[in-house]
Amino acid sequence: MDYLEINGGKKLSGSISISGAKNAALPLLASTILSKNEVTICNLPDVVDIKTMLRLLENLGATYEYDGDCAKIDSSTINNSKAIYDIVRKMRASILTLGPLLARFGRCEVSLPGGCAIGQRPIDLHLKALEAMGANIEIKQGYVIATAEDGLKGATIIFDKITVTGTENIVMAAALAKGETKIINAAKEPEVVQLCEVLKEAGVEIEGIGSEELIIKGSDRELLDIKDISVIPDRIEAGTYLCAGAITNSKITLNNVNHSHLISIILKLQEMGFDFDLKEDAITIKPAVKIRHANIATSEYPGFPTDMQAQFMALALVANGTSVIEERLFENRFMHVSELHRMGAVITLNNNIATVEGGNELNGADVMATDLRASSALVLAALVANGITRVHRIYHLDRGYVALEQKLSSLGADIKRLKE
Ligand code: UD1
């Protein structure tokens, strides 16, 4: 198993390029199930989750060529609608095949994704919505068995909670359903928006893209003509590197970003004292005179992303004063706290609220990655800790960050990947 060894205390400088968004790429890959023709998707991040989704599509009968940036996928050959446990257990987002498989074949079996480090993460809202569209759902031997022999039918769906992959699943299902589907309380994340735009370009009538109410006119099982796609830049990867610039109080530039997706992150960093230069698709973060504490509450887009909570907690450790961080989306997303404690961090937890005392010295330690974003918080803290930090179990990081250690070393960090 690989681990990262980081010798803290180096200033960063220079520029790096941000990769395509994993969370946009995954539903786009799943959407090829709805296509009658081969689809080329470019700007794919070269991370494990993308390979897992490609393997899942292949296991269903699709063929693909992939060179680490673009994948040419022919899902017209899919002849099996069972997403097996062995692949689904590696990545919860495999559930994104449920909507399109059911819509296309009228029957599918998708392994239940199970719990994960950041909480229970149920899929009840996905299932309830598909039932409203006429599906019969059974859970048997760890699989969701969904049937809609005569195809799915348009319906009005009100999500009790805003769900990103839930919205994506139902948008894809609705694209091949008979009639009109209205989704109320839909997710508005840029990744959902890109999926809707791709389906619209493929001929699906969709109204309300980017709003909380989507209206989708289905094709009644006629497969779509999905055009070639370039995945949007990863706002969470960009946010993580902005935090790397911030925590080391350095000036760095990120290329291939979309600032409009980063507003809540930029505003929070400004509140903490950082300044920015924005160019068309680049952003430069500049050092703060004094890093100020900040209070954060995670919420759905365009609010502050839960996927940036751990990284900002690391940043709050070097701020002046005490920050309060409230996690409102997931019940167990503070796994990084006990690892940060090992580095000398002073953080107290009270249910979903973390109180982070800034300004204490951080010291290198052996720490364990627990989930994707928690792991990046440990790397960020290590960049400013005294001495050596070893971050173990970095397979979590490899699921979502492209060449993290190469990007950070090109900015001047002392970081290497080693074998246990
Ligand atoms: C997606 C992102 C993930 C991000 C999260 C929130 C992908 C592949 N993953 O995850 O990185 O952290 O959005 O921005 O895009 N819920 C239910 N029942 C459901 C579905 C969700 O109760 O059927 C709850 C969840 O437990 C959570 C909340 O709704 O409390 C939001 O979760 P959701 O938006 O569905 O997260 P994901 O789509 O799994």
Short mmCIF file of C-alpha atoms and ligand atoms in Angstrom, two decimals:
data_model
loop_
_atom_site.label_atom_id
_atom_site.label_comp_id
_atom_site.label_asym_id
_atom_site.label_seq_id
_atom_site.Cartn_x
_atom_site.Cartn_y
_atom_site.Cartn_z
CA MET A 1 0.00 0.00 0.00
CA ASP A 2 1.21 3.54 -0.75
CA TYR A 3 1.56 6.37 1.71
CA LEU A 4 2.55 10.02 1.41
CA GLU A 5 5.50 11.48 3.27
CA ILE A 6 5.37 15.23 3.70
CA ASN A 7 8.06 17.42 5.20
CA GLY A 8 6.18 20.52 6.32
CA GLY A 9 7.09 24.17 6.35
CA LYS A 10 7.72 24.93 2.67
CA LYS A 11 6.15 27.95 0.98
CA LEU A 12 4.38 27.20 -2.30
CA SER A 13 4.62 29.10 -5.58
CA GLY A 14 3.86 28.67 -9.27
CA SER A 15 0.85 27.27 -11.08
CA ILE A 16 -0.93 23.98 -11.70
CA SER A 17 -3.83 22.88 -13.84
CA ILE A 18 -7.08 21.66 -12.33
CA SER A 19 -8.46 18.37 -13.66
CA GLY A 20 -11.96 17.51 -14.76
CA ALA A 21 -14.56 17.04 -12.04
CA LYS A 22 -14.92 13.47 -10.82
CA ASN A 23 -18.46 14.14 -9.59
CA ALA A 24 -19.47 15.51 -12.99
CA ALA A 25 -17.72 12.72 -14.91
CA LEU A 26 -19.41 9.88 -13.02
CA PRO A 27 -23.03 10.72 -13.95
CA LEU A 28 -21.91 11.59 -17.49
CA LEU A 29 -20.34 8.15 -17.84
CA ALA A 30 -23.55 6.58 -16.50
CA SER A 31 -25.60 8.65 -18.95
CA THR A 32 -23.96 6.83 -21.88
CA ILE A 33 -26.33 3.97 -20.98
CA LEU A 34 -29.05 6.18 -22.51
CA SER A 35 -27.16 6.67 -25.78
CA LYS A 36 -27.63 4.79 -29.02
CA ASN A 37 -24.23 5.88 -30.30
CA GLU A 38 -20.63 5.95 -29.13
CA VAL A 39 -19.86 8.92 -26.85
CA THR A 40 -16.45 10.54 -26.35
CA ILE A 41 -15.97 12.13 -22.94
CA CYS A 42 -12.81 14.23 -22.49
CA ASN A 43 -11.16 16.05 -19.59
CA LEU A 44 -11.83 12.98 -17.47
CA PRO A 45 -9.78 13.03 -14.28
CA ASP A 46 -7.33 10.13 -14.19
CA VAL A 47 -8.53 8.78 -10.84
CA VAL A 48 -9.61 5.38 -9.58
CA ASP A 49 -13.36 6.20 -9.42
CA ILE A 50 -13.43 6.89 -13.16
CA LYS A 51 -11.80 3.53 -13.88
CA THR A 52 -14.30 1.87 -11.56
CA MET A 53 -17.24 3.39 -13.47
CA LEU A 54 -15.70 2.34 -16.81
CA ARG A 55 -15.25 -1.19 -15.45
CA LEU A 56 -18.87 -1.21 -14.30
CA LEU A 57 -20.08 -0.15 -17.77
CA GLU A 58 -17.87 -2.83 -19.33
CA ASN A 59 -19.27 -5.42 -16.96
CA LEU A 60 -22.75 -4.44 -18.18
CA GLY A 61 -21.66 -5.06 -21.78
CA ALA A 62 -20.35 -1.68 -22.96
CA THR A 63 -17.02 -1.33 -24.74
CA TYR A 64 -14.59 1.53 -24.30
CA GLU A 65 -11.18 2.93 -25.12
CA TYR A 66 -9.59 5.15 -22.48
CA ASP A 67 -6.29 7.01 -22.54
CA GLY A 68 -6.38 8.72 -19.13
CA ASP A 69 -8.01 11.88 -20.53
CA CYS A 70 -10.71 10.84 -23.00
CA ALA A 71 -12.89 7.76 -23.03
CA LYS A 72 -14.78 6.61 -26.10
CA ILE A 73 -17.68 4.57 -24.79
CA ASP A 74 -20.13 2.45 -26.72
CA SER A 75 -22.94 1.56 -24.34
CA SER A 76 -25.28 0.49 -27.15
CA THR A 77 -23.94 -3.06 -26.66
CA ILE A 78 -25.08 -3.29 -23.03
CA ASN A 79 -26.92 -6.58 -22.67
CA ASN A 80 -26.86 -7.11 -18.94
CA SER A 81 -28.53 -4.89 -16.37
CA LYS A 82 -26.99 -6.18 -13.17
CA ALA A 83 -24.51 -3.90 -11.42
CA ILE A 84 -22.60 -6.37 -9.28
CA TYR A 85 -21.57 -5.98 -5.66
CA ASP A 86 -17.91 -6.49 -6.40
CA ILE A 87 -17.76 -3.22 -8.33
CA VAL A 88 -20.48 -1.23 -6.54
CA ARG A 89 -18.86 -1.76 -3.13
CA LYS A 90 -15.78 0.11 -4.38
CA MET A 91 -17.74 3.23 -5.23
CA ARG A 92 -21.10 4.45 -3.97
CA ALA A 93 -21.64 6.49 -7.13
CA SER A 94 -22.26 3.19 -8.97
CA ILE A 95 -25.87 3.79 -7.89
CA LEU A 96 -25.95 6.27 -10.79
CA THR A 97 -26.49 3.31 -13.14
CA LEU A 98 -29.85 2.52 -11.49
CA GLY A 99 -31.92 5.26 -13.17
CA PRO A 100 -30.57 4.83 -16.72
CA LEU A 101 -30.55 0.99 -16.65
CA LEU A 102 -34.13 0.82 -15.41
CA ALA A 103 -35.28 3.45 -17.90
CA ARG A 104 -33.67 1.64 -20.84
CA PHE A 105 -34.32 -2.01 -20.01
CA GLY A 106 -37.43 -1.86 -17.80
CA ARG A 107 -35.58 -4.02 -15.30
CA CYS A 108 -32.28 -3.93 -13.49
CA GLU A 109 -30.46 -5.12 -10.43
CA VAL A 110 -28.01 -2.84 -8.69
CA SER A 111 -26.15 -3.87 -5.59
CA LEU A 112 -26.91 -1.71 -2.55
CA PRO A 113 -23.91 0.53 -1.99
CA GLY A 114 -23.94 0.08 1.80
CA GLY A 115 -22.63 2.50 4.40
CA CYS A 116 -19.45 4.49 4.15
CA ALA A 117 -17.04 6.35 6.37
CA ILE A 118 -19.03 9.58 6.37
CA GLY A 119 -22.33 8.11 7.48
CA GLN A 120 -25.20 5.90 6.44
CA ARG A 121 -25.88 7.55 3.09
CA PRO A 122 -29.22 5.91 2.28
CA ILE A 123 -30.70 5.75 -1.24
CA ASP A 124 -34.34 5.81 -0.13
CA LEU A 125 -35.02 9.06 -2.01
CA HIS A 126 -33.76 7.58 -5.30
CA LEU A 127 -36.00 4.54 -4.82
CA LYS A 128 -39.07 6.51 -3.76
CA ALA A 129 -38.77 8.69 -6.85
CA LEU A 130 -38.43 5.70 -9.17
CA GLU A 131 -41.50 4.13 -7.52
CA ALA A 132 -43.41 7.34 -8.22
CA MET A 133 -42.42 6.82 -11.87
CA GLY A 134 -44.05 3.39 -11.84
CA ALA A 135 -41.16 1.15 -10.83
CA ASN A 136 -41.61 -1.81 -8.59
CA ILE A 137 -38.68 -2.01 -6.19
CA GLU A 138 -37.61 -4.98 -4.12
CA ILE A 139 -34.51 -5.39 -2.00
CA LYS A 140 -33.24 -8.96 -2.16
CA GLN A 141 -29.91 -10.39 -1.08
CA GLY A 142 -28.25 -6.99 -1.02
CA TYR A 143 -29.57 -5.93 -4.42
CA VAL A 144 -32.13 -3.36 -5.47
CA ILE A 145 -34.28 -5.19 -7.99
CA ALA A 146 -36.22 -2.62 -9.98
CA THR A 147 -38.81 -3.42 -12.63
CA ALA A 148 -41.02 -1.30 -14.86
CA GLU A 149 -41.96 -3.75 -17.61
CA ASP A 150 -43.83 -1.14 -19.67
CA GLY A 151 -41.23 1.52 -19.03
CA LEU A 152 -41.09 4.39 -16.56
CA LYS A 153 -43.76 7.07 -16.61
CA GLY A 154 -43.36 10.78 -15.97
CA ALA A 155 -44.37 11.89 -12.47
CA THR A 156 -44.10 14.77 -10.05
CA ILE A 157 -41.36 14.13 -7.55
CA ILE A 158 -40.66 16.20 -4.47
CA PHE A 159 -37.35 15.30 -2.87
CA ASP A 160 -37.66 15.51 0.93
CA LYS A 161 -33.97 16.40 1.01
CA ILE A 162 -31.81 17.81 -1.74
CA THR A 163 -29.81 14.92 -3.15
CA VAL A 164 -27.15 15.27 -5.83
CA THR A 165 -26.90 11.72 -7.18
CA GLY A 166 -30.63 11.27 -6.49
CA THR A 167 -31.44 14.21 -8.78
CA GLU A 168 -29.00 12.89 -11.40
CA ASN A 169 -30.50 9.39 -11.29
CA ILE A 170 -34.03 10.70 -11.75
CA VAL A 171 -33.05 13.15 -14.50
CA MET A 172 -31.52 10.24 -16.43
CA ALA A 173 -34.51 8.00 -15.74
CA ALA A 174 -36.91 10.76 -16.79
CA ALA A 175 -35.04 11.28 -20.06
CA LEU A 176 -36.28 7.89 -21.34
CA ALA A 177 -39.60 7.83 -19.46
CA LYS A 178 -43.00 8.29 -21.09
CA GLY A 179 -44.30 11.81 -20.53
CA GLU A 180 -43.24 14.66 -18.31
CA THR A 181 -41.38 14.43 -15.01
CA LYS A 182 -41.25 17.35 -12.63
CA ILE A 183 -38.54 17.29 -9.97
CA ILE A 184 -39.15 19.70 -7.12
CA ASN A 185 -36.32 20.44 -4.66
CA ALA A 186 -33.75 19.31 -7.22
CA ALA A 187 -30.01 19.69 -6.59
CA LYS A 188 -28.43 22.69 -8.37
CA GLU A 189 -24.78 21.63 -8.24
CA PRO A 190 -22.75 22.45 -11.38
CA GLU A 191 -22.33 18.68 -11.91
CA VAL A 192 -26.13 18.28 -12.11
CA VAL A 193 -26.28 21.25 -14.48
CA GLN A 194 -23.72 19.71 -16.83
CA LEU A 195 -25.63 16.42 -16.93
CA CYS A 196 -28.86 18.27 -17.78
CA GLU A 197 -27.12 20.28 -20.51
CA VAL A 198 -25.65 17.15 -22.07
CA LEU A 199 -29.08 15.48 -22.12
CA LYS A 200 -30.65 18.63 -23.55
CA GLU A 201 -28.08 18.67 -26.33
CA ALA A 202 -28.96 15.05 -26.96
CA GLY A 203 -32.53 16.14 -27.70
CA VAL A 204 -34.25 15.82 -24.31
CA GLU A 205 -36.48 18.78 -23.46
CA ILE A 206 -35.43 20.02 -20.02
CA GLU A 207 -36.65 23.20 -18.38
CA GLY A 208 -35.33 24.85 -15.24
CA ILE A 209 -31.70 23.73 -15.55
CA GLY A 210 -29.75 25.06 -12.54
CA SER A 211 -32.93 25.74 -10.55
CA GLU A 212 -34.69 23.75 -7.84
CA GLU A 213 -37.45 22.72 -10.23
CA LEU A 214 -36.71 20.65 -13.29
CA ILE A 215 -39.21 19.59 -15.94
CA ILE A 216 -38.08 16.79 -18.22
CA LYS A 217 -39.95 15.45 -21.24
CA GLY A 218 -39.04 11.80 -21.75
CA SER A 219 -38.43 10.01 -25.06
CA ASP A 220 -40.54 6.94 -24.18
CA ARG A 221 -37.52 4.61 -24.34
CA GLU A 222 -36.10 5.91 -27.57
CA LEU A 223 -32.34 5.99 -27.03
CA LEU A 224 -30.61 9.37 -27.21
CA ASP A 225 -27.97 10.80 -29.48
CA ILE A 226 -25.47 12.00 -26.86
CA LYS A 227 -22.82 14.30 -28.32
CA ASP A 228 -19.17 14.46 -27.30
CA ILE A 229 -18.54 15.97 -23.88
CA SER A 230 -15.77 17.86 -22.10
CA VAL A 231 -16.09 17.52 -18.32
CA ILE A 232 -16.23 20.75 -16.28
CA PRO A 233 -13.26 21.59 -14.01
CA ASP A 234 -13.27 20.07 -10.54
CA ARG A 235 -14.38 22.78 -8.08
CA ILE A 236 -13.45 20.64 -5.08
CA GLU A 237 -9.94 19.93 -6.38
CA ALA A 238 -9.58 23.67 -7.08
CA GLY A 239 -10.87 24.51 -3.59
CA THR A 240 -8.42 22.05 -2.05
CA TYR A 241 -5.45 23.70 -3.81
CA LEU A 242 -6.72 27.15 -2.84
CA CYS A 243 -6.59 25.87 0.74
CA ALA A 244 -3.02 24.62 0.09
CA GLY A 245 -2.08 28.15 -0.99
CA ALA A 246 -3.94 29.60 2.00
CA ILE A 247 -2.59 27.31 4.71
CA THR A 248 1.01 27.95 3.61
CA ASN A 249 0.12 31.63 3.07
CA SER A 250 1.61 31.48 -0.44
CA LYS A 251 0.79 32.86 -3.84
CA ILE A 252 -0.24 30.14 -6.31
CA THR A 253 -2.23 30.08 -9.54
CA LEU A 254 -4.74 27.47 -10.65
CA ASN A 255 -5.49 27.12 -14.35
CA ASN A 256 -8.56 25.49 -15.90
CA VAL A 257 -11.03 26.64 -13.27
CA ASN A 258 -14.52 28.03 -13.42
CA HIS A 259 -14.72 30.78 -10.77
CA SER A 260 -18.47 30.94 -10.84
CA HIS A 261 -18.50 27.43 -9.31
CA LEU A 262 -16.12 28.55 -6.56
CA ILE A 263 -17.95 31.56 -5.19
CA SER A 264 -18.71 30.25 -1.69
CA ILE A 265 -15.11 29.03 -1.34
CA ILE A 266 -13.59 32.31 -2.57
CA LEU A 267 -15.87 34.36 -0.30
CA LYS A 268 -14.90 32.29 2.73
CA LEU A 269 -11.19 32.65 1.92
CA GLN A 270 -11.66 36.42 1.49
CA GLU A 271 -13.34 36.53 4.88
CA MET A 272 -10.22 34.82 6.26
CA GLY A 273 -8.01 37.53 4.78
CA PHE A 274 -6.90 36.19 1.38
CA ASP A 275 -6.93 38.12 -1.84
CA PHE A 276 -7.45 36.87 -5.39
CA ASP A 277 -6.67 37.70 -9.00
CA LEU A 278 -9.27 36.26 -11.35
CA LYS A 279 -8.62 35.70 -15.04
CA GLU A 280 -10.93 34.03 -17.53
CA ASP A 281 -10.17 30.47 -16.50
CA ALA A 282 -7.45 31.00 -13.90
CA ILE A 283 -7.37 32.09 -10.28
CA THR A 284 -4.44 33.29 -8.17
CA ILE A 285 -4.63 33.26 -4.39
CA LYS A 286 -2.43 35.80 -2.63
CA PRO A 287 -1.15 35.67 0.96
CA ALA A 288 -3.12 37.19 3.83
CA VAL A 289 -1.60 39.83 6.10
CA LYS A 290 -3.25 38.00 8.99
CA ILE A 291 -5.25 34.78 8.61
CA ARG A 292 -8.58 35.35 10.33
CA HIS A 293 -10.83 32.67 11.82
CA ALA A 294 -14.19 31.98 10.16
CA ASN A 295 -17.42 30.23 10.91
CA ILE A 296 -18.64 27.71 8.37
CA ALA A 297 -21.87 25.80 7.89
CA THR A 298 -22.04 23.31 5.04
CA SER A 299 -25.04 23.32 2.75
CA GLU A 300 -26.18 22.45 -0.75
CA TYR A 301 -24.91 24.43 -3.75
CA PRO A 302 -24.48 27.38 -3.98
CA GLY A 303 -23.76 27.20 -0.23
CA PHE A 304 -20.49 26.09 1.29
CA PRO A 305 -19.75 22.51 0.08
CA THR A 306 -19.51 19.65 2.56
CA ASP A 307 -16.71 18.33 0.33
CA MET A 308 -14.59 21.35 1.43
CA GLN A 309 -15.36 21.14 5.16
CA ALA A 310 -12.32 19.04 6.14
CA GLN A 311 -9.87 21.19 4.15
CA PHE A 312 -11.17 24.39 5.78
CA MET A 313 -10.85 22.76 9.18
CA ALA A 314 -7.14 22.24 8.46
CA LEU A 315 -6.92 25.88 7.38
CA ALA A 316 -8.70 27.07 10.55
CA LEU A 317 -5.86 25.51 12.55
CA VAL A 318 -3.49 28.25 11.34
CA ALA A 319 -5.98 31.12 11.71
CA ASN A 320 -6.00 33.68 14.49
CA GLY A 321 -8.85 32.86 16.82
CA THR A 322 -11.45 30.14 17.08
CA SER A 323 -13.55 28.91 14.16
CA VAL A 324 -16.83 27.06 14.42
CA ILE A 325 -17.58 24.54 11.69
CA GLU A 326 -21.01 23.00 11.39
CA GLU A 327 -21.54 19.93 9.19
CA ARG A 328 -25.18 19.94 8.12
CA LEU A 329 -25.24 17.28 5.41
CA PHE A 330 -23.59 14.15 6.74
CA GLU A 331 -23.81 12.83 10.29
CA ASN A 332 -20.30 11.43 10.57
CA ARG A 333 -18.05 13.63 8.53
CA PHE A 334 -15.50 14.53 11.19
CA MET A 335 -13.26 11.46 10.94
CA HIS A 336 -10.29 13.71 10.20
CA VAL A 337 -10.59 15.35 13.64
CA SER A 338 -8.97 12.51 15.59
CA GLU A 339 -6.15 12.31 13.03
CA LEU A 340 -5.60 16.08 13.23
CA HIS A 341 -5.45 15.70 17.04
CA ARG A 342 -2.44 13.43 16.50
CA MET A 343 -0.70 16.41 14.91
CA GLY A 344 -1.43 18.66 17.88
CA ALA A 345 -4.65 20.25 16.64
CA VAL A 346 -7.03 21.60 19.26
CA ILE A 347 -10.53 20.77 18.04
CA THR A 348 -13.57 19.92 20.14
CA LEU A 349 -16.57 18.15 18.76
CA ASN A 350 -20.15 18.50 19.84
CA ASN A 351 -22.35 16.37 17.57
CA ASN A 352 -22.12 18.02 14.16
CA ILE A 353 -20.27 21.12 15.35
CA ALA A 354 -16.49 21.38 15.54
CA THR A 355 -14.79 24.19 17.42
CA VAL A 356 -11.32 24.72 16.02
CA GLU A 357 -8.71 26.66 17.96
CA GLY A 358 -6.30 28.38 15.63
CA GLY A 359 -2.67 29.24 16.12
CA ASN A 360 -1.38 26.13 17.92
CA GLU A 361 1.77 24.51 16.63
CA LEU A 362 1.20 21.45 14.44
CA ASN A 363 3.71 18.61 14.50
CA GLY A 364 4.29 15.87 11.94
CA ALA A 365 2.84 12.46 12.82
CA ASP A 366 1.67 9.20 11.29
CA VAL A 367 -1.97 9.70 10.33
CA MET A 368 -4.55 7.67 8.52
CA ALA A 369 -6.75 8.75 5.64
CA THR A 370 -10.38 7.84 6.34
CA ASP A 371 -12.30 9.20 3.37
CA LEU A 372 -11.51 11.17 0.28
CA ARG A 373 -11.79 14.76 1.50
CA ALA A 374 -10.67 13.98 5.07
CA SER A 375 -7.44 12.70 3.55
CA SER A 376 -6.76 15.94 1.74
CA ALA A 377 -7.20 17.83 5.04
CA LEU A 378 -4.41 15.72 6.54
CA VAL A 379 -2.15 16.55 3.60
CA LEU A 380 -2.93 20.26 4.01
CA ALA A 381 -2.13 20.19 7.74
CA ALA A 382 1.10 18.32 6.96
CA LEU A 383 2.20 21.14 4.64
CA VAL A 384 2.54 23.44 7.67
CA ALA A 385 3.38 20.93 10.41
CA ASN A 386 6.88 20.77 11.90
CA GLY A 387 8.81 17.83 10.48
CA ILE A 388 7.57 14.71 8.75
CA THR A 389 3.96 13.57 8.44
CA ARG A 390 3.12 10.22 6.91
CA VAL A 391 -0.42 9.93 5.55
CA HIS A 392 -1.36 6.26 5.28
CA ARG A 393 -4.21 4.55 3.36
CA ILE A 394 -4.06 7.07 0.55
CA TYR A 395 -6.17 4.89 -1.71
CA HIS A 396 -8.95 7.22 -0.56
CA LEU A 397 -7.08 10.18 -2.09
CA ASP A 398 -6.42 8.23 -5.27
CA ARG A 399 -10.18 7.86 -5.77
CA GLY A 400 -10.56 11.56 -6.34
CA TYR A 401 -7.34 13.58 -6.72
CA VAL A 402 -5.27 13.40 -9.90
CA ALA A 403 -1.51 13.14 -9.18
CA LEU A 404 -1.84 15.03 -5.89
CA GLU A 405 1.80 14.61 -4.90
CA GLN A 406 3.05 15.67 -8.36
CA LYS A 407 0.88 18.77 -8.38
CA LEU A 408 1.94 19.75 -4.85
CA SER A 409 5.63 19.10 -5.50
CA SER A 410 5.51 21.18 -8.67
CA LEU A 411 4.31 24.01 -6.39
CA GLY A 412 7.32 23.46 -4.12
CA ALA A 413 5.96 21.16 -1.42
CA ASP A 414 8.27 18.46 -0.08
CA ILE A 415 6.02 15.43 -0.63
CA LYS A 416 6.64 11.94 -1.92
CA ARG A 417 4.70 8.75 -2.43
CA LEU A 418 6.28 5.70 -0.80
CA LYS A 419 5.36 2.05 -0.27
CA GLU A 420 4.50 0.73 3.21
C1 UD1 B 1 -22.79 13.78 -3.72
C2 UD1 B 1 -21.31 13.84 -4.00
C3 UD1 B 1 -20.52 13.97 -2.71
C4 UD1 B 1 -21.04 15.14 -1.87
C5 UD1 B 1 -22.55 15.09 -1.71
C6 UD1 B 1 -23.12 16.33 -1.07
C7 UD1 B 1 -21.11 12.54 -6.05
C8 UD1 B 1 -20.65 11.30 -6.70
N1 UD1 B 1 -20.95 12.62 -4.71
O1 UD1 B 1 -23.03 12.61 -2.94
O2 UD1 B 1 -19.15 14.15 -3.03
O3 UD1 B 1 -20.43 15.11 -0.60
O4 UD1 B 1 -23.19 14.95 -3.00
O5 UD1 B 1 -22.78 17.46 -1.79
O6 UD1 B 1 -21.59 13.46 -6.70
N2 UD1 B 1 -29.90 11.32 1.45
C9 UD1 B 1 -30.92 10.57 1.96
N3 UD1 B 1 -31.54 9.67 1.12
C10 UD1 B 1 -31.17 9.52 -0.19
C11 UD1 B 1 -30.12 10.30 -0.69
C12 UD1 B 1 -29.51 11.21 0.15
O7 UD1 B 1 -31.28 10.67 3.13
O8 UD1 B 1 -31.78 8.69 -0.88
C13 UD1 B 1 -29.22 12.30 2.34
C14 UD1 B 1 -27.75 11.95 2.59
O9 UD1 B 1 -27.60 11.01 3.61
C15 UD1 B 1 -27.17 13.30 2.93
C16 UD1 B 1 -27.97 14.25 2.02
O10 UD1 B 1 -29.16 13.55 1.67
O11 UD1 B 1 -27.44 13.62 4.25
C17 UD1 B 1 -27.25 14.68 0.76
O12 UD1 B 1 -26.71 13.56 0.11
P1 UD1 B 1 -26.56 13.47 -1.47
O13 UD1 B 1 -26.65 14.81 -2.07
O14 UD1 B 1 -27.47 12.41 -1.97
O15 UD1 B 1 -25.06 12.96 -1.60
P2 UD1 B 1 -24.52 12.05 -2.78
O16 UD1 B 1 -25.30 12.32 -4.01
O17 UD1 B 1 -24.38 10.64 -2.32
#
